[in-house]
């Protein structure tokens, strides 16, 4: 069993995600949060349990990341939002590169149900076994997506995704929440020993965000891997404090 101690606290995780520049483009950013140093500073002051970057930022800002002492999670694959085709996220960084950058874990997106599922599984198998040979935990963004998936937020398809995470050897999975606590309980059960984190999504009001966080934690989630709701917030550190009270208690 791979240890998650470096990237969790009391078994819970609070990861700050900043790969949206690749996935969505700078459309998510303003004058402040377009600067990776602003994100590193939030992670450091907020004592996040992990900071997620693609290889490019992990390389260019490596000195600052190391100085922050926040565990680095390198996202190994990704895609832009420009091509409106069946989703496929190619590998963009090797496990060895992530290790050389000082990563404490690696991240990978899988689009289950996509026409390219088989290819993604094959590529993931290499990543998973290499990461485990370095004792690095593997965090999988489990996203059911593509023409075959009618409703990405359907309980059955989310539970299926969670189970696939367990079957393929993920250590932590990151999923979207469909707003139904009972559904999430079943999804968490489907993941077995794999911890389930919830993704933040686009920015919502602080009150409804915090309410949702309480709900997902009481349904058995092990934390959050979020981006926009934090670094688009006017007071990211205040919000972080409130989140930590709910998640890391
Ligand atoms: P947010 O909290 O900003 O939604 O980030 C979570 C995340 O998983 C990012 O890591 C990733 O860039 C993005 O969501 C991908 O989501 P989608 O494919 O739905 O746009």
GROMACS .gro file of C-alpha atoms and ligand atoms in nm:
model
  269
    1UNK     CA    1   0.000   0.000   0.000
    2UNK     CA    2   0.144   0.338  -0.102
    3UNK     CA    3   0.171   0.589   0.182
    4UNK     CA    4  -0.037   0.904   0.151
    5UNK     CA    5   0.122   1.065   0.457
    6UNK     CA    6   0.307   1.334   0.261
    7UNK     CA    7  -0.008   1.466   0.095
    8UNK     CA    8  -0.270   1.418   0.366
    9UNK     CA    9  -0.329   1.534   0.719
   10UNK     CA   10  -0.520   1.303   0.952
   11UNK     CA   11  -0.614   1.109   0.639
   12UNK     CA   12  -0.771   1.415   0.474
   13UNK     CA   13  -0.653   1.617   0.174
   14UNK     CA   14  -0.685   1.977   0.064
   15UNK     CA   15  -0.518   2.025  -0.273
   16UNK     CA   16  -0.492   2.351  -0.460
   17UNK     CA   17  -0.533   2.284  -0.832
   18UNK     CA   18  -0.384   2.513  -1.094
   19UNK     CA   19  -0.386   2.328  -1.425
   20UNK     CA   20  -0.679   2.532  -1.556
   21UNK     CA   21  -0.444   2.741  -1.773
   22UNK     CA   22  -0.407   2.431  -1.991
   23UNK     CA   23  -0.756   2.286  -1.952
   24UNK     CA   24  -0.953   2.609  -1.996
   25UNK     CA   25  -0.704   2.880  -2.097
   26UNK     CA   26  -0.635   3.211  -1.921
   27UNK     CA   27  -1.007   3.287  -1.937
   28UNK     CA   28  -1.029   3.173  -1.571
   29UNK     CA   29  -0.766   3.426  -1.460
   30UNK     CA   30  -0.747   3.789  -1.352
   31UNK     CA   31  -0.445   4.018  -1.301
   32UNK     CA   32  -0.359   3.851  -0.971
   33UNK     CA   33  -0.422   3.482  -1.018
   34UNK     CA   34  -0.263   3.467  -1.362
   35UNK     CA   35   0.068   3.467  -1.176
   36UNK     CA   36   0.169   3.120  -1.049
   37UNK     CA   37   0.353   3.288  -0.760
   38UNK     CA   38   0.018   3.415  -0.630
   39UNK     CA   39  -0.107   3.054  -0.618
   40UNK     CA   40   0.212   2.925  -0.450
   41UNK     CA   41   0.172   3.198  -0.189
   42UNK     CA   42  -0.190   3.095  -0.113
   43UNK     CA   43  -0.084   2.730  -0.085
   44UNK     CA   44   0.202   2.821   0.147
   45UNK     CA   45   0.010   3.058   0.374
   46UNK     CA   46  -0.297   2.833   0.375
   47UNK     CA   47  -0.081   2.521   0.438
   48UNK     CA   48  -0.248   2.316   0.168
   49UNK     CA   49  -0.167   1.944   0.171
   50UNK     CA   50  -0.073   1.955  -0.198
   51UNK     CA   51  -0.027   2.190  -0.492
   52UNK     CA   52  -0.113   2.071  -0.843
   53UNK     CA   53   0.078   2.197  -1.147
   54UNK     CA   54   0.154   2.081  -1.495
   55UNK     CA   55   0.519   2.020  -1.580
   56UNK     CA   56   0.587   2.367  -1.727
   57UNK     CA   57   0.494   2.562  -1.415
   58UNK     CA   58   0.652   2.297  -1.192
   59UNK     CA   59   0.979   2.353  -1.381
   60UNK     CA   60   0.977   2.732  -1.415
   61UNK     CA   61   0.867   2.797  -1.056
   62UNK     CA   62   1.049   2.505  -0.898
   63UNK     CA   63   1.256   2.722  -0.666
   64UNK     CA   64   0.947   2.898  -0.529
   65UNK     CA   65   0.755   2.568  -0.495
   66UNK     CA   66   1.040   2.409  -0.301
   67UNK     CA   67   1.069   2.716  -0.079
   68UNK     CA   68   0.697   2.697   0.005
   69UNK     CA   69   0.747   2.339   0.134
   70UNK     CA   70   0.400   2.250   0.006
   71UNK     CA   71   0.400   1.900  -0.149
   72UNK     CA   72   0.408   1.922  -0.528
   73UNK     CA   73   0.167   1.710  -0.731
   74UNK     CA   74   0.260   1.701  -1.098
   75UNK     CA   75  -0.026   1.649  -1.340
   76UNK     CA   76   0.107   1.414  -1.606
   77UNK     CA   77  -0.152   1.452  -1.879
   78UNK     CA   78  -0.393   1.716  -2.002
   79UNK     CA   79  -0.559   1.877  -2.301
   80UNK     CA   80  -0.700   2.212  -2.409
   81UNK     CA   81  -1.071   2.287  -2.443
   82UNK     CA   82  -1.035   2.391  -2.808
   83UNK     CA   83  -1.101   2.062  -2.986
   84UNK     CA   84  -1.464   1.961  -2.960
   85UNK     CA   85  -1.392   1.592  -3.014
   86UNK     CA   86  -1.417   1.277  -2.806
   87UNK     CA   87  -1.206   1.356  -2.500
   88UNK     CA   88  -0.853   1.225  -2.494
   89UNK     CA   89  -0.584   1.346  -2.256
   90UNK     CA   90  -0.233   1.252  -2.373
   91UNK     CA   91   0.065   1.202  -2.142
   92UNK     CA   92   0.270   1.524  -2.129
   93UNK     CA   93   0.523   1.444  -1.859
   94UNK     CA   94   0.689   1.124  -1.742
   95UNK     CA   95   0.691   0.992  -1.388
   96UNK     CA   96   1.071   1.027  -1.390
   97UNK     CA   97   1.040   1.399  -1.480
   98UNK     CA   98   0.792   1.444  -1.194
   99UNK     CA   99   1.032   1.271  -0.954
  100UNK     CA  100   1.316   1.497  -1.073
  101UNK     CA  101   1.095   1.801  -1.010
  102UNK     CA  102   1.049   1.687  -0.650
  103UNK     CA  103   0.690   1.562  -0.679
  104UNK     CA  104   0.526   1.397  -0.378
  105UNK     CA  105   0.251   1.252  -0.600
  106UNK     CA  106   0.137   1.249  -0.961
  107UNK     CA  107  -0.200   1.331  -1.114
  108UNK     CA  108  -0.372   1.185  -1.419
  109UNK     CA  109  -0.709   1.239  -1.588
  110UNK     CA  110  -0.909   0.946  -1.723
  111UNK     CA  111  -1.219   1.003  -1.936
  112UNK     CA  112  -1.414   0.683  -1.892
  113UNK     CA  113  -1.672   0.620  -2.164
  114UNK     CA  114  -1.472   0.816  -2.422
  115UNK     CA  115  -1.399   0.658  -2.758
  116UNK     CA  116  -1.032   0.680  -2.654
  117UNK     CA  117  -1.081   0.502  -2.321
  118UNK     CA  118  -0.873   0.195  -2.415
  119UNK     CA  119  -0.575   0.410  -2.520
  120UNK     CA  120  -0.596   0.616  -2.205
  121UNK     CA  121  -0.611   0.303  -1.988
  122UNK     CA  122  -0.304   0.161  -2.161
  123UNK     CA  123  -0.107   0.482  -2.110
  124UNK     CA  124  -0.226   0.506  -1.752
  125UNK     CA  125  -0.106   0.154  -1.672
  126UNK     CA  126   0.253   0.260  -1.743
  127UNK     CA  127   0.219   0.573  -1.529
  128UNK     CA  128   0.058   0.385  -1.240
  129UNK     CA  129   0.321   0.113  -1.223
  130UNK     CA  130   0.614   0.357  -1.264
  131UNK     CA  131   0.476   0.589  -0.997
  132UNK     CA  132   0.431   0.302  -0.754
  133UNK     CA  133   0.785   0.182  -0.822
  134UNK     CA  134   0.895   0.524  -0.688
  135UNK     CA  135   0.643   0.496  -0.401
  136UNK     CA  136   0.453   0.794  -0.541
  137UNK     CA  137   0.077   0.807  -0.490
  138UNK     CA  138  -0.137   0.837  -0.802
  139UNK     CA  139  -0.430   1.077  -0.799
  140UNK     CA  140  -0.680   1.021  -1.078
  141UNK     CA  141  -0.929   1.277  -1.205
  142UNK     CA  142  -1.210   1.031  -1.284
  143UNK     CA  143  -1.430   1.201  -1.540
  144UNK     CA  144  -1.699   1.007  -1.727
  145UNK     CA  145  -1.713   1.195  -2.055
  146UNK     CA  146  -1.781   1.151  -2.426
  147UNK     CA  147  -2.072   1.071  -2.659
  148UNK     CA  148  -2.148   0.741  -2.481
  149UNK     CA  149  -2.199   0.922  -2.152
  150UNK     CA  150  -2.547   1.070  -2.145
  151UNK     CA  151  -2.521   1.234  -1.803
  152UNK     CA  152  -2.179   1.289  -1.646
  153UNK     CA  153  -2.338   1.342  -1.305
  154UNK     CA  154  -2.559   1.035  -1.298
  155UNK     CA  155  -2.517   0.830  -0.978
  156UNK     CA  156  -2.451   0.503  -1.165
  157UNK     CA  157  -2.189   0.647  -1.396
  158UNK     CA  158  -2.013   0.828  -1.109
  159UNK     CA  159  -2.008   0.508  -0.902
  160UNK     CA  160  -1.878   0.321  -1.207
  161UNK     CA  161  -1.597   0.581  -1.244
  162UNK     CA  162  -1.507   0.547  -0.877
  163UNK     CA  163  -1.493   0.169  -0.910
  164UNK     CA  164  -1.274   0.196  -1.219
  165UNK     CA  165  -1.035   0.407  -1.011
  166UNK     CA  166  -1.010   0.123  -0.760
  167UNK     CA  167  -0.972  -0.142  -1.032
  168UNK     CA  168  -0.695   0.048  -1.213
  169UNK     CA  169  -0.485   0.113  -0.904
  170UNK     CA  170  -0.549   0.479  -0.820
  171UNK     CA  171  -0.462   0.583  -0.464
  172UNK     CA  172  -0.691   0.885  -0.460
  173UNK     CA  173  -0.962   0.981  -0.705
  174UNK     CA  174  -1.100   1.323  -0.771
  175UNK     CA  175  -1.456   1.350  -0.891
  176UNK     CA  176  -1.738   1.594  -0.943
  177UNK     CA  177  -2.022   1.608  -0.689
  178UNK     CA  178  -2.374   1.575  -0.828
  179UNK     CA  179  -2.534   1.750  -0.532
  180UNK     CA  180  -2.686   1.435  -0.382
  181UNK     CA  181  -2.541   1.317  -0.052
  182UNK     CA  182  -2.690   0.965  -0.071
  183UNK     CA  183  -2.541   0.920  -0.418
  184UNK     CA  184  -2.200   1.025  -0.289
  185UNK     CA  185  -2.217   0.772  -0.006
  186UNK     CA  186  -2.262   0.496  -0.264
  187UNK     CA  187  -1.986   0.641  -0.483
  188UNK     CA  188  -1.745   0.646  -0.186
  189UNK     CA  189  -1.836   0.282  -0.109
  190UNK     CA  190  -1.775   0.190  -0.472
  191UNK     CA  191  -1.421   0.329  -0.447
  192UNK     CA  192  -1.332   0.088  -0.164
  193UNK     CA  193  -0.997   0.181  -0.006
  194UNK     CA  194  -0.941   0.459  -0.260
  195UNK     CA  195  -0.996   0.803  -0.113
  196UNK     CA  196  -1.249   1.022  -0.290
  197UNK     CA  197  -1.185   1.396  -0.327
  198UNK     CA  198  -1.434   1.639  -0.470
  199UNK     CA  199  -1.350   1.893  -0.742
  200UNK     CA  200  -1.453   2.253  -0.689
  201UNK     CA  201  -1.603   2.358  -1.021
  202UNK     CA  202  -1.665   2.716  -1.128
  203UNK     CA  203  -1.684   2.989  -0.866
  204UNK     CA  204  -1.997   2.993  -0.652
  205UNK     CA  205  -2.099   3.198  -0.348
  206UNK     CA  206  -1.896   3.125  -0.037
  207UNK     CA  207  -2.204   3.020   0.161
  208UNK     CA  208  -2.324   2.762  -0.089
  209UNK     CA  209  -1.970   2.636  -0.143
  210UNK     CA  210  -1.915   2.580   0.231
  211UNK     CA  211  -2.254   2.412   0.263
  212UNK     CA  212  -2.159   2.171  -0.015
  213UNK     CA  213  -1.822   2.098   0.147
  214UNK     CA  214  -1.992   2.006   0.477
  215UNK     CA  215  -2.227   1.780   0.285
  216UNK     CA  216  -1.957   1.595   0.090
  217UNK     CA  217  -1.744   1.544   0.399
  218UNK     CA  218  -2.036   1.397   0.591
  219UNK     CA  219  -2.101   1.165   0.295
  220UNK     CA  220  -1.751   1.018   0.331
  221UNK     CA  221  -1.533   1.227   0.099
  222UNK     CA  222  -1.171   1.265   0.211
  223UNK     CA  223  -1.130   1.625   0.109
  224UNK     CA  224  -1.112   1.857  -0.188
  225UNK     CA  225  -0.893   1.928  -0.487
  226UNK     CA  226  -1.003   2.275  -0.587
  227UNK     CA  227  -0.890   2.574  -0.781
  228UNK     CA  228  -1.124   2.846  -0.898
  229UNK     CA  229  -1.332   2.873  -0.579
  230UNK     CA  230  -1.010   2.955  -0.394
  231UNK     CA  231  -0.791   3.160  -0.622
  232UNK     CA  232  -1.083   3.352  -0.771
  233UNK     CA  233  -1.199   3.441  -0.421
  234UNK     CA  234  -1.133   3.796  -0.296
  235UNK     CA  235  -1.018   3.648   0.035
  236UNK     CA  236  -0.864   3.309  -0.047
  237UNK     CA  237  -0.697   3.268   0.293
  238UNK     CA  238  -1.013   3.342   0.491
  239UNK     CA  239  -1.198   3.087   0.284
  240UNK     CA  240  -0.913   2.837   0.327
  241UNK     CA  241  -0.939   2.872   0.706
  242UNK     CA  242  -1.311   2.795   0.691
  243UNK     CA  243  -1.250   2.496   0.466
  244UNK     CA  244  -0.982   2.356   0.691
  245UNK     CA  245  -1.216   2.373   0.989
  246UNK     CA  246  -1.455   2.146   0.801
  247UNK     CA  247  -1.207   1.916   0.630
  248UNK     CA  248  -0.899   1.879   0.845
  249UNK     CA  249  -1.061   1.877   1.187
  250LIG     P1  250  -1.172   2.371  -1.020
  250LIG     O1  251  -1.186   2.360  -0.871
  250LIG     O2  252  -1.126   2.508  -1.061
  250LIG     O3  253  -1.295   2.324  -1.091
  250LIG     O4  254  -1.052   2.273  -1.063
  250LIG     C1  255  -1.067   2.136  -1.057
  250LIG     C2  256  -1.026   2.072  -1.188
  250LIG     O5  257  -1.027   1.930  -1.177
  250LIG     C3  258  -0.890   2.115  -1.240
  250LIG     O6  259  -0.785   2.041  -1.186
  250LIG     C4  260  -0.908   2.099  -1.389
  250LIG     O7  261  -0.835   2.191  -1.461
  250LIG     C5  262  -1.053   2.124  -1.411
  250LIG     O8  263  -1.119   2.103  -1.289
  250LIG     C6  264  -1.107   2.036  -1.521
  250LIG     O9  265  -1.247   2.037  -1.521
  250LIG     P2  266  -1.330   2.031  -1.654
  250LIG    O10  267  -1.267   1.928  -1.742
  250LIG    O11  268  -1.469   1.994  -1.612
  250LIG    O12  269  -1.324   2.168  -1.712
   0.00000   0.00000   0.00000
